[in-house]
Amino acid sequence: TDSTVAPSRGGMAESVADSQGAPPDKWVQHLQEYRQAQLRPDLYEAAKRREPKVTHGSVMARDRAFDPVLGRFRDGAVERATAQREREAAVAASNRGRDKQLRVSQRYDIVTHKALVDDEPVATARPPSQTYRSRVGFNIISNEPLANHHFDRPDRRPRGGDSGVGGGGARAHVAHASMDRDFDVVTGRYLADHEAKAARDEDIARRRAADRWWQTRDFDPVRQRFYDAEKDAKAAAAEAAAQQRRGAAKAAALPPAERLRETAGYDVVGHRVIDEERMRVIDARIHRPLVRPLRQ
């Protein structure tokens, strides 16, 4: 059926016309949209343009995109694209490393002597001779000429006129003053009178070790005594004398009633005199009024 709608309600007429023949839920949606447009058209349009809200579920879903146990993305397309990029990056890095290796190292295999690149000839030259491995014409350990002290057999040793790398003619060897040693650096023995000098060195080493030992060890904290017996005896005598002096000073500091009591010099149980000097002082103090001269 045809519906006649007033001009002031054109929007409503269009909404109703559009909703004819639609399910009931669509009618409700059209009515809600119409009411929102009539109340605050500006807010309604702003709400339609508003960015979607970031929820906790969306953040968790994004974090679950990568499986940390399997080490791969859960999405198959993302995983295939990432794997392809990684393979391309690995191949590029390997090619760069290979190019750098060929620039700074040999361009053939040192084991099979095959060329590593197609345009590189195989190295067929003999390695340089190892006869001269020093820039001096003598052995730096024994200071002897290479003709006498050399690792190679005699017919391959440098001749007397050779000196240093590639020879170069005869040259007199003058050893430095610090190389003038009185012992053989190879055998470790003195060139003359080895036994006496070895005994001397052993005695010097023993004395030096004893001096270093006594510098750090003077008193034994476990046994509470000095390592040196003579020093320990002197310390014991000094301690005994100090104890006697401390005892005498303590006794002199006592009051007269305590210092001059009879039991301090006489044992009342065993009936014997302990300190005769103290007993004489006590007797003199007791009998002093009897022997005092009379005053005139």
mmCIF file of C-alpha atoms in Angstrom, residues 56-263:
data_model
loop_
_atom_site.group_PDB
_atom_site.id
_atom_site.type_symbol
_atom_site.label_atom_id
_atom_site.label_comp_id
_atom_site.label_asym_id
_atom_site.label_seq_id
_atom_site.Cartn_x
_atom_site.Cartn_y
_atom_site.Cartn_z
ATOM 1 C CA HIS A 56 41.742 -6.394 26.579
ATOM 2 C CA GLY A 57 40.611 -9.250 24.381
ATOM 3 C CA SER A 58 42.083 -7.639 21.249
ATOM 4 C CA VAL A 59 45.423 -7.103 22.981
ATOM 5 C CA MET A 60 45.517 -10.703 24.176
ATOM 6 C CA ALA A 61 44.612 -11.952 20.695
ATOM 7 C CA ARG A 62 47.466 -9.922 19.213
ATOM 8 C CA ASP A 63 49.911 -11.349 21.798
ATOM 9 C CA ARG A 64 48.727 -14.865 21.018
ATOM 10 C CA ALA A 65 49.547 -14.408 17.339
ATOM 11 C CA PHE A 66 53.077 -15.800 17.985
ATOM 12 C CA ASP A 67 53.596 -19.148 19.703
ATOM 13 C CA PRO A 68 56.681 -18.836 21.974
ATOM 14 C CA VAL A 69 56.886 -22.623 22.459
ATOM 15 C CA LEU A 70 56.884 -23.617 18.773
ATOM 16 C CA GLY A 71 58.638 -20.409 17.731
ATOM 17 C CA ARG A 72 56.255 -19.644 14.886
ATOM 18 C CA PHE A 73 53.159 -17.574 14.094
ATOM 19 C CA ARG A 74 49.776 -19.211 14.496
ATOM 20 C CA ASP A 75 48.573 -17.657 11.247
ATOM 21 C CA GLY A 76 49.854 -19.771 8.357
ATOM 22 C CA ALA A 77 50.104 -16.886 5.884
ATOM 23 C CA VAL A 78 52.051 -14.718 8.294
ATOM 24 C CA GLU A 79 54.370 -17.628 9.131
ATOM 25 C CA ARG A 80 55.086 -18.376 5.450
ATOM 26 C CA ALA A 81 55.802 -14.730 4.660
ATOM 27 C CA THR A 82 58.088 -14.362 7.670
ATOM 28 C CA ALA A 83 59.975 -17.573 6.825
ATOM 29 C CA GLN A 84 60.479 -16.386 3.256
ATOM 30 C CA ARG A 85 61.913 -13.064 4.447
ATOM 31 C CA GLU A 86 64.262 -14.832 6.846
ATOM 32 C CA ARG A 87 65.528 -17.195 4.140
ATOM 33 C CA GLU A 88 66.206 -14.294 1.788
ATOM 34 C CA ALA A 89 68.067 -12.389 4.545
ATOM 35 C CA ALA A 90 70.166 -15.470 5.389
ATOM 36 C CA VAL A 91 71.133 -16.034 1.754
ATOM 37 C CA ALA A 92 72.079 -12.360 1.351
ATOM 38 C CA ALA A 93 74.224 -12.419 4.504
ATOM 39 C CA SER A 94 75.932 -15.661 3.365
ATOM 40 C CA ASN A 95 76.727 -14.164 -0.022
ATOM 41 C CA ARG A 96 78.194 -11.037 1.551
ATOM 42 C CA GLY A 97 80.379 -13.146 3.850
ATOM 43 C CA ARG A 98 81.565 -15.319 0.957
ATOM 44 C CA ASP A 99 82.495 -12.265 -1.108
ATOM 45 C CA LYS A 100 84.462 -10.834 1.806
ATOM 46 C CA GLN A 101 86.266 -14.141 2.334
ATOM 47 C CA LEU A 102 87.333 -14.319 -1.302
ATOM 48 C CA ARG A 103 88.624 -10.739 -1.134
ATOM 49 C CA VAL A 104 90.866 -11.207 1.913
ATOM 50 C CA SER A 105 91.897 -14.895 1.729
ATOM 51 C CA GLN A 106 93.157 -17.374 -0.856
ATOM 52 C CA ARG A 107 90.879 -18.127 -3.769
ATOM 53 C CA TYR A 108 91.588 -21.883 -3.820
ATOM 54 C CA ASP A 109 91.096 -24.796 -1.427
ATOM 55 C CA ILE A 110 94.237 -25.313 0.666
ATOM 56 C CA VAL A 111 93.556 -29.072 0.934
ATOM 57 C CA THR A 112 92.548 -30.073 -2.598
ATOM 58 C CA HIS A 113 94.137 -27.068 -4.371
ATOM 59 C CA LYS A 114 90.974 -26.573 -6.391
ATOM 60 C CA ALA A 115 89.849 -23.116 -7.443
ATOM 61 C CA LEU A 116 86.958 -21.710 -5.442
ATOM 62 C CA VAL A 117 85.912 -19.468 -8.355
ATOM 63 C CA ASP A 118 85.774 -20.288 -12.060
ATOM 64 C CA ASP A 119 88.103 -17.491 -13.239
ATOM 65 C CA GLU A 120 90.867 -18.231 -10.691
ATOM 66 C CA PRO A 121 93.866 -20.374 -11.825
ATOM 67 C CA VAL A 122 95.058 -23.181 -9.592
ATOM 68 C CA ALA A 123 98.067 -22.271 -7.453
ATOM 69 C CA THR A 124 100.989 -24.418 -8.609
ATOM 70 C CA ALA A 125 103.948 -22.418 -7.261
ATOM 71 C CA ARG A 126 106.085 -24.076 -4.594
ATOM 72 C CA PRO A 127 105.955 -22.597 -1.118
ATOM 73 C CA PRO A 128 108.939 -20.464 -0.105
ATOM 74 C CA SER A 129 111.922 -22.199 1.417
ATOM 75 C CA GLN A 130 111.930 -22.621 5.187
ATOM 76 C CA THR A 131 115.708 -22.656 5.418
ATOM 77 C CA TYR A 132 115.801 -19.038 6.547
ATOM 78 C CA ARG A 133 113.197 -18.480 9.204
ATOM 79 C CA SER A 134 115.186 -15.811 11.030
ATOM 80 C CA ARG A 135 116.448 -12.398 10.039
ATOM 81 C CA VAL A 136 119.793 -13.001 11.715
ATOM 82 C CA GLY A 137 122.580 -15.321 10.639
ATOM 83 C CA PHE A 138 122.903 -17.114 13.983
ATOM 84 C CA ASN A 139 120.794 -19.130 16.384
ATOM 85 C CA ILE A 140 119.212 -16.722 18.871
ATOM 86 C CA ILE A 141 119.286 -19.323 21.700
ATOM 87 C CA SER A 142 122.826 -20.665 21.527
ATOM 88 C CA ASN A 143 124.403 -17.655 19.702
ATOM 89 C CA GLU A 144 126.063 -20.096 17.303
ATOM 90 C CA PRO A 145 126.140 -19.743 13.498
ATOM 91 C CA LEU A 146 123.349 -21.399 11.550
ATOM 92 C CA ALA A 147 125.902 -23.644 9.875
ATOM 93 C CA ASN A 148 126.559 -25.296 13.261
ATOM 94 C CA HIS A 149 123.187 -24.991 15.035
ATOM 95 C CA HIS A 150 120.256 -25.463 12.632
ATOM 96 C CA PHE A 151 117.194 -27.727 12.408
ATOM 97 C CA ASP A 152 117.896 -28.858 8.823
ATOM 98 C CA ARG A 153 120.400 -31.485 7.764
ATOM 99 C CA PRO A 154 123.995 -30.301 7.198
ATOM 100 C CA ASP A 155 123.873 -30.196 3.389
ATOM 101 C CA ARG A 156 120.782 -27.963 3.505
ATOM 102 C CA ARG A 157 121.923 -25.612 6.252
ATOM 103 C CA PRO A 158 122.840 -22.005 5.422
ATOM 104 C CA ARG A 159 126.412 -21.577 4.337
ATOM 105 C CA GLY A 160 128.928 -19.556 6.251
ATOM 106 C CA GLY A 161 128.611 -16.615 3.851
ATOM 107 C CA ASP A 162 124.823 -16.439 4.249
ATOM 108 C CA SER A 163 123.230 -14.217 6.844
ATOM 109 C CA GLY A 164 119.558 -13.673 7.463
ATOM 110 C CA VAL A 165 116.709 -14.042 4.998
ATOM 111 C CA GLY A 166 118.058 -14.736 1.503
ATOM 112 C CA GLY A 167 121.717 -14.603 2.481
ATOM 113 C CA GLY A 168 123.541 -11.383 1.676
ATOM 114 C CA GLY A 169 127.195 -12.105 2.283
ATOM 115 C CA ALA A 170 129.426 -12.701 5.277
ATOM 116 C CA ARG A 171 128.709 -10.681 8.365
ATOM 117 C CA ALA A 172 130.431 -10.805 11.701
ATOM 118 C CA HIS A 173 128.137 -11.534 14.612
ATOM 119 C CA VAL A 174 128.604 -9.425 17.736
ATOM 120 C CA ALA A 175 126.518 -10.579 20.686
ATOM 121 C CA HIS A 176 124.979 -8.025 23.031
ATOM 122 C CA ALA A 177 126.442 -7.649 26.500
ATOM 123 C CA SER A 178 123.247 -9.087 28.020
ATOM 124 C CA MET A 179 123.746 -12.263 25.960
ATOM 125 C CA ASP A 180 127.150 -12.974 27.569
ATOM 126 C CA ARG A 181 126.029 -15.734 29.936
ATOM 127 C CA ASP A 182 128.160 -18.089 32.015
ATOM 128 C CA PHE A 183 125.689 -20.975 31.615
ATOM 129 C CA ASP A 184 124.116 -22.924 28.804
ATOM 130 C CA VAL A 185 120.511 -21.825 28.218
ATOM 131 C CA VAL A 186 119.630 -25.213 26.705
ATOM 132 C CA THR A 187 121.001 -27.567 29.393
ATOM 133 C CA GLY A 188 120.823 -25.095 32.266
ATOM 134 C CA ARG A 189 124.350 -25.922 33.457
ATOM 135 C CA TYR A 190 127.232 -23.589 34.123
ATOM 136 C CA LEU A 191 129.998 -23.642 31.565
ATOM 137 C CA ALA A 192 132.673 -23.971 34.290
ATOM 138 C CA ASP A 193 132.616 -25.356 37.862
ATOM 139 C CA HIS A 194 128.932 -26.242 37.703
ATOM 140 C CA GLU A 195 128.710 -28.187 41.011
ATOM 141 C CA ALA A 196 130.197 -25.441 43.208
ATOM 142 C CA LYS A 197 128.117 -22.702 41.597
ATOM 143 C CA ALA A 198 124.960 -24.800 41.840
ATOM 144 C CA ALA A 199 125.575 -25.383 45.577
ATOM 145 C CA ARG A 200 126.150 -21.656 46.044
ATOM 146 C CA ASP A 201 122.881 -20.826 44.282
ATOM 147 C CA GLU A 202 121.025 -23.367 46.408
ATOM 148 C CA ASP A 203 122.406 -21.885 49.645
ATOM 149 C CA ILE A 204 121.471 -18.351 48.520
ATOM 150 C CA ALA A 205 117.965 -19.492 47.633
ATOM 151 C CA ARG A 206 117.590 -21.200 51.027
ATOM 152 C CA ARG A 207 118.714 -18.105 52.911
ATOM 153 C CA ARG A 208 116.426 -15.885 50.845
ATOM 154 C CA ALA A 209 113.467 -18.174 51.506
ATOM 155 C CA ALA A 210 114.244 -18.171 55.245
ATOM 156 C CA ASP A 211 114.385 -14.373 55.302
ATOM 157 C CA ARG A 212 111.045 -14.131 53.535
ATOM 158 C CA TRP A 213 109.575 -16.736 55.908
ATOM 159 C CA TRP A 214 110.654 -14.849 59.044
ATOM 160 C CA GLN A 215 109.329 -11.571 57.627
ATOM 161 C CA THR A 216 105.757 -12.874 57.764
ATOM 162 C CA ARG A 217 105.930 -15.401 60.643
ATOM 163 C CA ASP A 218 106.880 -14.283 64.165
ATOM 164 C CA PHE A 219 104.162 -15.480 66.565
ATOM 165 C CA ASP A 220 102.120 -18.692 66.383
ATOM 166 C CA PRO A 221 98.494 -17.782 67.195
ATOM 167 C CA VAL A 222 97.496 -21.438 67.677
ATOM 168 C CA ARG A 223 100.159 -22.480 70.169
ATOM 169 C CA GLN A 224 100.461 -18.946 71.609
ATOM 170 C CA ARG A 225 104.229 -18.880 71.414
ATOM 171 C CA PHE A 226 106.994 -17.441 69.253
ATOM 172 C CA TYR A 227 108.553 -19.508 66.485
ATOM 173 C CA ASP A 228 112.034 -18.597 67.735
ATOM 174 C CA ALA A 229 112.774 -20.602 70.926
ATOM 175 C CA GLU A 230 115.191 -17.994 72.317
ATOM 176 C CA LYS A 231 112.733 -15.188 71.737
ATOM 177 C CA ASP A 232 109.941 -17.238 73.311
ATOM 178 C CA ALA A 233 112.062 -17.862 76.453
ATOM 179 C CA LYS A 234 112.832 -14.170 76.826
ATOM 180 C CA ALA A 235 109.160 -13.323 76.418
ATOM 181 C CA ALA A 236 108.197 -15.885 79.093
ATOM 182 C CA ALA A 237 110.754 -14.471 81.565
ATOM 183 C CA ALA A 238 109.575 -10.922 80.940
ATOM 184 C CA GLU A 239 105.951 -12.003 81.477
ATOM 185 C CA ALA A 240 106.809 -13.715 84.805
ATOM 186 C CA ALA A 241 108.652 -10.604 86.050
ATOM 187 C CA ALA A 242 105.753 -8.429 84.996
ATOM 188 C CA GLN A 243 103.308 -10.648 86.887
ATOM 189 C CA GLN A 244 105.389 -10.345 90.047
ATOM 190 C CA ARG A 245 105.490 -6.589 89.715
ATOM 191 C CA ARG A 246 101.793 -6.442 89.104
ATOM 192 C CA GLY A 247 101.159 -8.612 92.197
ATOM 193 C CA ALA A 248 103.383 -6.495 94.432
ATOM 194 C CA ALA A 249 101.775 -3.275 93.243
ATOM 195 C CA LYS A 250 98.327 -4.735 93.864
ATOM 196 C CA ALA A 251 99.265 -5.887 97.357
ATOM 197 C CA ALA A 252 100.721 -2.466 98.217
ATOM 198 C CA ALA A 253 97.495 -0.828 97.146
ATOM 199 C CA LEU A 254 95.435 -2.818 99.670
ATOM 200 C CA PRO A 255 94.304 -1.103 102.899
ATOM 201 C CA PRO A 256 96.448 -1.706 106.053
ATOM 202 C CA ALA A 257 93.809 -3.892 107.702
ATOM 203 C CA GLU A 258 93.860 -6.238 104.721
ATOM 204 C CA ARG A 259 97.568 -6.000 104.027
ATOM 205 C CA LEU A 260 98.714 -6.600 107.676
ATOM 206 C CA ARG A 261 96.276 -9.322 108.713
ATOM 207 C CA GLU A 262 97.851 -12.390 110.312
ATOM 208 C CA THR A 263 96.214 -14.896 107.964
#
